[in-house]
GROMACS .gro file of N, CA, C and O in nm:
model
  352
    1ASP      N    1  10.644  11.715   9.427
    1ASP     CA    2  10.663  11.781   9.299
    1ASP      C    3  10.570  11.715   9.198
    1ASP      O    4  10.558  11.593   9.194
    2LEU      N    5  10.507  11.794   9.117
    2LEU     CA    6  10.412  11.740   9.020
    2LEU      C    7  10.481  11.667   8.906
    2LEU      O    8  10.420  11.582   8.842
    3GLN      N    9  10.605  11.700   8.877
    3GLN     CA   10  10.673  11.644   8.760
    3GLN      C   11  10.793  11.560   8.800
    3GLN      O   12  10.907  11.589   8.764
    4MET      N   13  10.768  11.453   8.872
    4MET     CA   14  10.875  11.361   8.910
    4MET      C   15  10.893  11.259   8.797
    4MET      O   16  10.799  11.232   8.722
    5PRO      N   17  11.013  11.202   8.782
    5PRO     CA   18  11.042  11.117   8.666
    5PRO      C   19  10.964  10.985   8.660
    5PRO      O   20  10.925  10.943   8.553
    6VAL      N   21  10.941  10.918   8.770
    6VAL     CA   22  10.877  10.787   8.766
    6VAL      C   23  10.728  10.796   8.796
    6VAL      O   24  10.645  10.741   8.723
    7LEU      N   25  10.694  10.865   8.902
    7LEU     CA   26  10.555  10.878   8.943
    7LEU      C   27  10.531  11.025   8.977
    7LEU      O   28  10.583  11.075   9.076
    8GLY      N   29  10.454  11.094   8.894
    8GLY     CA   30  10.427  11.235   8.916
    8GLY      C   31  10.347  11.259   9.043
    8GLY      O   32  10.288  11.167   9.100
    9GLY      N   33  10.347  11.381   9.087
    9GLY     CA   34  10.281  11.417   9.212
    9GLY      C   35  10.132  11.389   9.216
    9GLY      O   36  10.078  11.351   9.319
   10LEU      N   37  10.064  11.406   9.102
   10LEU     CA   38   9.920  11.378   9.101
   10LEU      C   39   9.893  11.230   9.123
   10LEU      O   40   9.811  11.191   9.207
   11ALA      N   41   9.966  11.146   9.050
   11ALA     CA   42   9.949  11.001   9.065
   11ALA      C   43   9.997  10.954   9.202
   11ALA      O   44   9.935  10.866   9.263
   12ALA      N   45  10.105  11.012   9.251
   12ALA     CA   46  10.156  10.974   9.383
   12ALA      C   47  10.053  11.006   9.491
   12ALA      O   48  10.029  10.925   9.582
   13THR      N   49   9.989  11.121   9.480
   13THR     CA   50   9.888  11.159   9.578
   13THR      C   51   9.767  11.068   9.571
   13THR      O   52   9.712  11.028   9.674
   14GLU      N   53   9.726  11.031   9.449
   14GLU     CA   54   9.615  10.936   9.437
   14GLU      C   55   9.649  10.804   9.505
   14GLU      O   56   9.564  10.744   9.572
   15THR      N   57   9.773  10.760   9.491
   15THR     CA   58   9.817  10.636   9.555
   15THR      C   59   9.813  10.649   9.708
   15THR      O   60   9.767  10.559   9.778
   16ILE      N   61   9.861  10.762   9.758
   16ILE     CA   62   9.858  10.787   9.903
   16ILE      C   63   9.714  10.787   9.953
   16ILE      O   64   9.682  10.725  10.055
   17ARG      N   65   9.625  10.857   9.882
   17ARG     CA   66   9.485  10.864   9.926
   17ARG      C   67   9.420  10.726   9.923
   17ARG      O   68   9.340  10.692  10.011
   18HIS      N   69   9.451  10.645   9.823
   18HIS     CA   70   9.398  10.510   9.815
   18HIS      C   71   9.445  10.428   9.935
   18HIS      O   72   9.365  10.358   9.999
   19PHE      N   73   9.573  10.436   9.969
   19PHE     CA   74   9.628  10.365  10.084
   19PHE      C   75   9.561  10.410  10.213
   19PHE      O   76   9.522  10.327  10.297
   20GLU      N   77   9.547  10.542  10.231
   20GLU     CA   78   9.482  10.595  10.352
   20GLU      C   79   9.340  10.541  10.365
   20GLU      O   80   9.296  10.502  10.474
   21ASP      N   81   9.268  10.542  10.254
   21ASP     CA   82   9.129  10.497  10.254
   21ASP      C   83   9.119  10.349  10.289
   21ASP      O   84   9.040  10.310  10.375
   22ARG      N   85   9.201  10.267  10.225
   22ARG     CA   86   9.197  10.122  10.250
   22ARG      C   87   9.240  10.087  10.392
   22ARG      O   88   9.185   9.995  10.453
   23ALA      N   89   9.337  10.161  10.446
   23ALA     CA   90   9.387  10.134  10.580
   23ALA      C   91   9.309  10.210  10.688
   23ALA      O   92   9.341  10.200  10.805
   24LYS      N   93   9.208  10.287  10.643
   24LYS     CA   94   9.126  10.368  10.733
   24LYS      C   95   9.213  10.462  10.818
   24LYS      O   96   9.194  10.475  10.939
   25LEU      N   97   9.307  10.526  10.752
   25LEU     CA   98   9.397  10.621  10.816
   25LEU      C   99   9.349  10.763  10.788
   25LEU      O  100   9.289  10.789  10.683
   26PRO      N  101   9.378  10.856  10.878
   26PRO     CA  102   9.343  10.996  10.849
   26PRO      C  103   9.427  11.048  10.732
   26PRO      O  104   9.542  11.005  10.713
   27ALA      N  105   9.372  11.138  10.657
   27ALA     CA  106   9.442  11.195  10.543
   27ALA      C  107   9.551  11.291  10.590
   27ALA      O  108   9.526  11.376  10.676
   28VAL      N  109   9.670  11.274  10.536
   28VAL     CA  110   9.778  11.369  10.563
   28VAL      C  111   9.769  11.482  10.462
   28VAL      O  112   9.728  11.459  10.347
   29PRO      N  113   9.806  11.603  10.499
   29PRO     CA  114   9.805  11.712  10.401
   29PRO      C  115   9.910  11.687  10.293
   29PRO      O  116  10.023  11.650  10.323
   30VAL      N  117   9.870  11.705  10.169
   30VAL     CA  118   9.962  11.694  10.056
   30VAL      C  119   9.954  11.825   9.978
   30VAL      O  120   9.848  11.864   9.932
   31VAL      N  121  10.069  11.891   9.967
   31VAL     CA  122  10.077  12.019   9.899
   31VAL      C  123  10.176  12.006   9.783
   31VAL      O  124  10.288  11.960   9.802
   32ALA      N  125  10.134  12.045   9.665
   32ALA     CA  126  10.221  12.041   9.548
   32ALA      C  127  10.324  12.152   9.559
   32ALA      O  128  10.290  12.267   9.585
   33TYR      N  129  10.450  12.116   9.541
   33TYR     CA  130  10.558  12.214   9.535
   33TYR      C  131  10.601  12.217   9.389
   33TYR      O  132  10.668  12.125   9.342
   34SER      N  133  10.559  12.320   9.316
   34SER     CA  134  10.576  12.315   9.172
   34SER      C  135  10.585  12.454   9.112
   34SER      O  136  10.525  12.549   9.161
   35SER      N  137  10.661  12.462   9.004
   35SER     CA  138  10.665  12.587   8.927
   35SER      C  139  10.550  12.592   8.827
   35SER      O  140  10.525  12.695   8.767
   36THR      N  141  10.482  12.481   8.809
   36THR     CA  142  10.368  12.474   8.719
   36THR      C  143  10.244  12.530   8.789
   36THR      O  144  10.213  12.491   8.901
   37ASP      N  145  10.176  12.622   8.722
   37ASP     CA  146  10.054  12.679   8.778
   37ASP      C  147   9.936  12.588   8.745
   37ASP      O  148   9.893  12.581   8.630
   38VAL      N  149   9.890  12.514   8.843
   38VAL     CA  150   9.780  12.420   8.824
   38VAL      C  151   9.659  12.471   8.901
   38VAL      O  152   9.670  12.513   9.016
   39ARG      N  153   9.544  12.465   8.837
   39ARG     CA  154   9.421  12.513   8.901
   39ARG      C  155   9.390  12.432   9.027
   39ARG      O  156   9.410  12.309   9.029
   40PRO      N  157   9.343  12.498   9.133
   40PRO     CA  158   9.310  12.428   9.258
   40PRO      C  159   9.212  12.313   9.237
   40PRO      O  160   9.222  12.211   9.305
   41GLN      N  161   9.119  12.326   9.141
   41GLN     CA  162   9.022  12.220   9.115
   41GLN      C  163   9.091  12.092   9.066
   41GLN      O  164   9.051  11.983   9.103
   42ILE      N  165   9.193  12.108   8.985
   42ILE     CA  166   9.267  11.992   8.934
   42ILE      C  167   9.341  11.924   9.049
   42ILE      O  168   9.339  11.801   9.061
   43LEU      N  169   9.406  12.004   9.132
   43LEU     CA  170   9.477  11.947   9.247
   43LEU      C  171   9.380  11.871   9.337
   43LEU      O  172   9.407  11.759   9.379
   44ALA      N  173   9.265  11.932   9.364
   44ALA     CA  174   9.165  11.868   9.451
   44ALA      C  175   9.112  11.738   9.391
   44ALA      O  176   9.090  11.641   9.464
   45GLN      N  177   9.095  11.734   9.260
   45GLN     CA  178   9.047  11.612   9.194
   45GLN      C  179   9.142  11.494   9.217
   45GLN      O  180   9.101  11.379   9.219
   46HIS      N  181   9.269  11.524   9.236
   46HIS     CA  182   9.369  11.420   9.257
   46HIS      C  183   9.404  11.401   9.404
   46HIS      O  184   9.492  11.322   9.437
   47GLY      N  185   9.336  11.475   9.492
   47GLY     CA  186   9.356  11.457   9.635
   47GLY      C  187   9.456  11.550   9.701
   47GLY      O  188   9.483  11.538   9.820
   48LEU      N  189   9.512  11.645   9.625
   48LEU     CA  190   9.605  11.740   9.685
   48LEU      C  191   9.529  11.850   9.757
   48LEU      O  192   9.420  11.890   9.715
   49ASN      N  193   9.589  11.900   9.863
   49ASN     CA  194   9.524  12.004   9.942
   49ASN      C  195   9.554  12.144   9.892
   49ASN      O  196   9.476  12.237   9.915
   50GLY      N  197   9.668  12.163   9.828
   50GLY     CA  198   9.703  12.297   9.782
   50GLY      C  199   9.833  12.295   9.705
   50GLY      O  200   9.883  12.190   9.667
   51ARG      N  201   9.888  12.416   9.685
   51ARG     CA  202  10.010  12.431   9.606
   51ARG      C  203  10.101  12.535   9.669
   51ARG      O  204  10.055  12.640   9.714
   52LEU      N  205  10.229  12.504   9.673
   52LEU     CA  206  10.332  12.597   9.716
   52LEU      C  207  10.419  12.624   9.594
   52LEU      O  208  10.479  12.531   9.539
   53PRO      N  209  10.421  12.749   9.546
   53PRO     CA  210  10.494  12.777   9.422
   53PRO      C  211  10.645  12.775   9.440
   53PRO      O  212  10.696  12.809   9.546
   54LYS      N  213  10.714  12.731   9.333
   54LYS     CA  214  10.861  12.739   9.329
   54LYS      C  215  10.900  12.869   9.261
   54LYS      O  216  10.839  12.905   9.162
   55PRO      N  217  11.001  12.936   9.306
   55PRO     CA  218  11.067  12.916   9.433
   55PRO      C  219  10.981  12.974   9.545
   55PRO      O  220  10.899  13.063   9.522
   56CYS      N  221  10.998  12.922   9.664
   56CYS     CA  222  10.923  12.977   9.777
   56CYS      C  223  11.021  13.039   9.876
   56CYS      O  224  11.139  13.005   9.878
   57THR      N  225  10.969  13.128   9.955
   57THR     CA  226  11.050  13.193  10.057
   57THR      C  227  11.023  13.127  10.191
   57THR      O  228  10.927  13.049  10.205
   58GLY      N  229  11.104  13.158  10.290
   58GLY     CA  230  11.080  13.108  10.425
   58GLY      C  231  10.940  13.143  10.475
   58GLY      O  232  10.869  13.057  10.526
   59PRO      N  233  10.897  13.269  10.459
   59PRO     CA  234  10.761  13.304  10.501
   59PRO      C  235  10.652  13.227  10.426
   59PRO      O  236  10.549  13.193  10.484
   60ASP      N  237  10.675  13.197  10.296
   60ASP     CA  238  10.578  13.117  10.220
   60ASP      C  239  10.564  12.979  10.283
   60ASP      O  240  10.453  12.928  10.302
   61LEU      N  241  10.678  12.917  10.315
   61LEU     CA  242  10.676  12.784  10.375
   61LEU      C  243  10.616  12.788  10.514
   61LEU      O  244  10.537  12.702  10.551
   62ASP      N  245  10.651  12.891  10.592
   62ASP     CA  246  10.593  12.907  10.726
   62ASP      C  247  10.440  12.914  10.718
   62ASP      O  248  10.370  12.848  10.794
   63ALA      N  249  10.389  12.994  10.623
   63ALA     CA  250  10.244  13.010  10.609
   63ALA      C  251  10.179  12.878  10.568
   63ALA      O  252  10.071  12.843  10.617
   64CYS      N  253  10.243  12.805  10.477
   64CYS     CA  254  10.190  12.676  10.432
   64CYS      C  255  10.183  12.578  10.549
   64CYS      O  256  10.082  12.511  10.569
   65LEU      N  257  10.291  12.568  10.626
   65LEU     CA  258  10.293  12.477  10.740
   65LEU      C  259  10.190  12.518  10.845
   65LEU      O  260  10.121  12.434  10.902
   66ALA      N  261  10.178  12.648  10.870
   66ALA     CA  262  10.080  12.695  10.969
   66ALA      C  263   9.938  12.661  10.925
   66ALA      O  264   9.853  12.626  11.007
   67HIS      N  265   9.912  12.669  10.794
   67HIS     CA  266   9.778  12.640  10.744
   67HIS      C  267   9.746  12.491  10.749
   67HIS      O  268   9.639  12.451  10.795
   68TRP      N  269   9.836  12.407  10.698
   68TRP     CA  270   9.808  12.264  10.684
   68TRP      C  271   9.850  12.181  10.804
   68TRP      O  272   9.803  12.067  10.819
   69CYS      N  273   9.937  12.233  10.887
   69CYS     CA  274   9.984  12.160  11.007
   69CYS      C  275   9.976  12.254  11.128
   69CYS      O  276  10.078  12.289  11.187
   70PRO      N  277   9.854  12.295  11.164
   70PRO     CA  278   9.841  12.399  11.268
   70PRO      C  279   9.896  12.359  11.404
   70PRO      O  280   9.927  12.447  11.484
   71THR      N  281   9.910  12.231  11.432
   71THR     CA  282   9.962  12.191  11.563
   71THR      C  283  10.114  12.180  11.563
   71THR      O  284  10.175  12.159  11.667
   72LEU      N  285  10.178  12.194  11.446
   72LEU     CA  286  10.323  12.189  11.436
   72LEU      C  287  10.382  12.313  11.500
   72LEU      O  288  10.342  12.424  11.471
   73ARG      N  289  10.479  12.293  11.588
   73ARG     CA  290  10.545  12.406  11.653
   73ARG      C  291  10.694  12.400  11.622
   73ARG      O  292  10.763  12.308  11.664
   74LEU      N  293  10.740  12.498  11.545
   74LEU     CA  294  10.882  12.506  11.510
   74LEU      C  295  10.945  12.620  11.589
   74LEU      O  296  10.879  12.719  11.618
   75PRO      N  297  11.072  12.608  11.622
   75PRO     CA  298  11.140  12.719  11.690
   75PRO      C  299  11.135  12.845  11.604
   75PRO      O  300  11.145  12.838  11.481
   76ALA      N  301  11.120  12.958  11.667
   76ALA     CA  302  11.113  13.085  11.595
   76ALA      C  303  11.236  13.104  11.509
   76ALA      O  304  11.348  13.077  11.551
   77GLY      N  305  11.214  13.145  11.385
   77GLY     CA  306  11.323  13.173  11.293
   77GLY      C  307  11.387  13.051  11.229
   77GLY      O  308  11.485  13.065  11.157
   78LEU      N  309  11.333  12.933  11.252
   78LEU     CA  310  11.395  12.813  11.198
   78LEU      C  311  11.400  12.817  11.046
   78LEU      O  312  11.498  12.776  10.987
   79LEU      N  313  11.297  12.870  10.983
   79LEU     CA  314  11.292  12.872  10.838
   79LEU      C  315  11.330  13.008  10.779
   79LEU      O  316  11.325  13.025  10.659
   80ALA      N  317  11.366  13.101  10.864
   80ALA     CA  318  11.404  13.234  10.812
   80ALA      C  319  11.537  13.224  10.739
   80ALA      O  320  11.627  13.153  10.783
   81PRO      N  321  11.548  13.293  10.625
   81PRO     CA  322  11.673  13.285  10.551
   81PRO      C  323  11.789  13.346  10.627
   81PRO      O  324  11.773  13.445  10.696
   82ARG      N  325  11.906  13.283  10.617
   82ARG     CA  326  12.027  13.338  10.674
   82ARG      C  327  12.078  13.445  10.577
   82ARG      O  328  12.056  13.436  10.458
   83SER      N  329  12.148  13.541  10.629
   83SER     CA  330  12.201  13.643  10.539
   83SER      C  331  12.302  13.580  10.444
   83SER      O  332  12.389  13.504  10.486
   84GLY      N  333  12.285  13.606  10.316
   84GLY     CA  334  12.377  13.556  10.217
   84GLY      C  335  12.360  13.411  10.179
   84GLY      O  336  12.444  13.353  10.115
   85GLY      N  337  12.250  13.347  10.218
   85GLY     CA  338  12.234  13.206  10.184
   85GLY      C  339  12.089  13.165  10.178
   85GLY      O  340  11.999  13.244  10.207
   86PRO      N  341  12.066  13.041  10.140
   86PRO     CA  342  11.930  12.989  10.130
   86PRO      C  343  11.871  12.964  10.267
   86PRO      O  344  11.944  12.964  10.367
   87PRO      N  345  11.738  12.943  10.275
   87PRO     CA  346  11.677  12.910  10.404
   87PRO      C  347  11.740  12.785  10.462
   87PRO      O  348  11.783  12.695  10.389
   88ARG      N  349  11.747  12.780  10.595
   88ARG     CA  350  11.803  12.663  10.663
   88ARG      C  351  11.707  12.549  10.660
   88ARG      O  352  11.591  12.562  10.652
   0.00000   0.00000   0.00000
């Protein structure tokens, strides 16, 4: 989340990227989950890969995971909303 109380998402991502660089680790995908509309260039400047808008649907999350974690295999329908309730 971009607007966390102690360390916002932009600063948190910069810290993660700094750690990855110093430890020579591969970069993990970082996607902002936010109701704030932030330009992709701003996110990229801070090391974020993209943005998932709030609120998101199961298909939105599925698409995000498929894009940024293509080797991740989830059981079919795991993120599909149940009738009458939020996504599982």
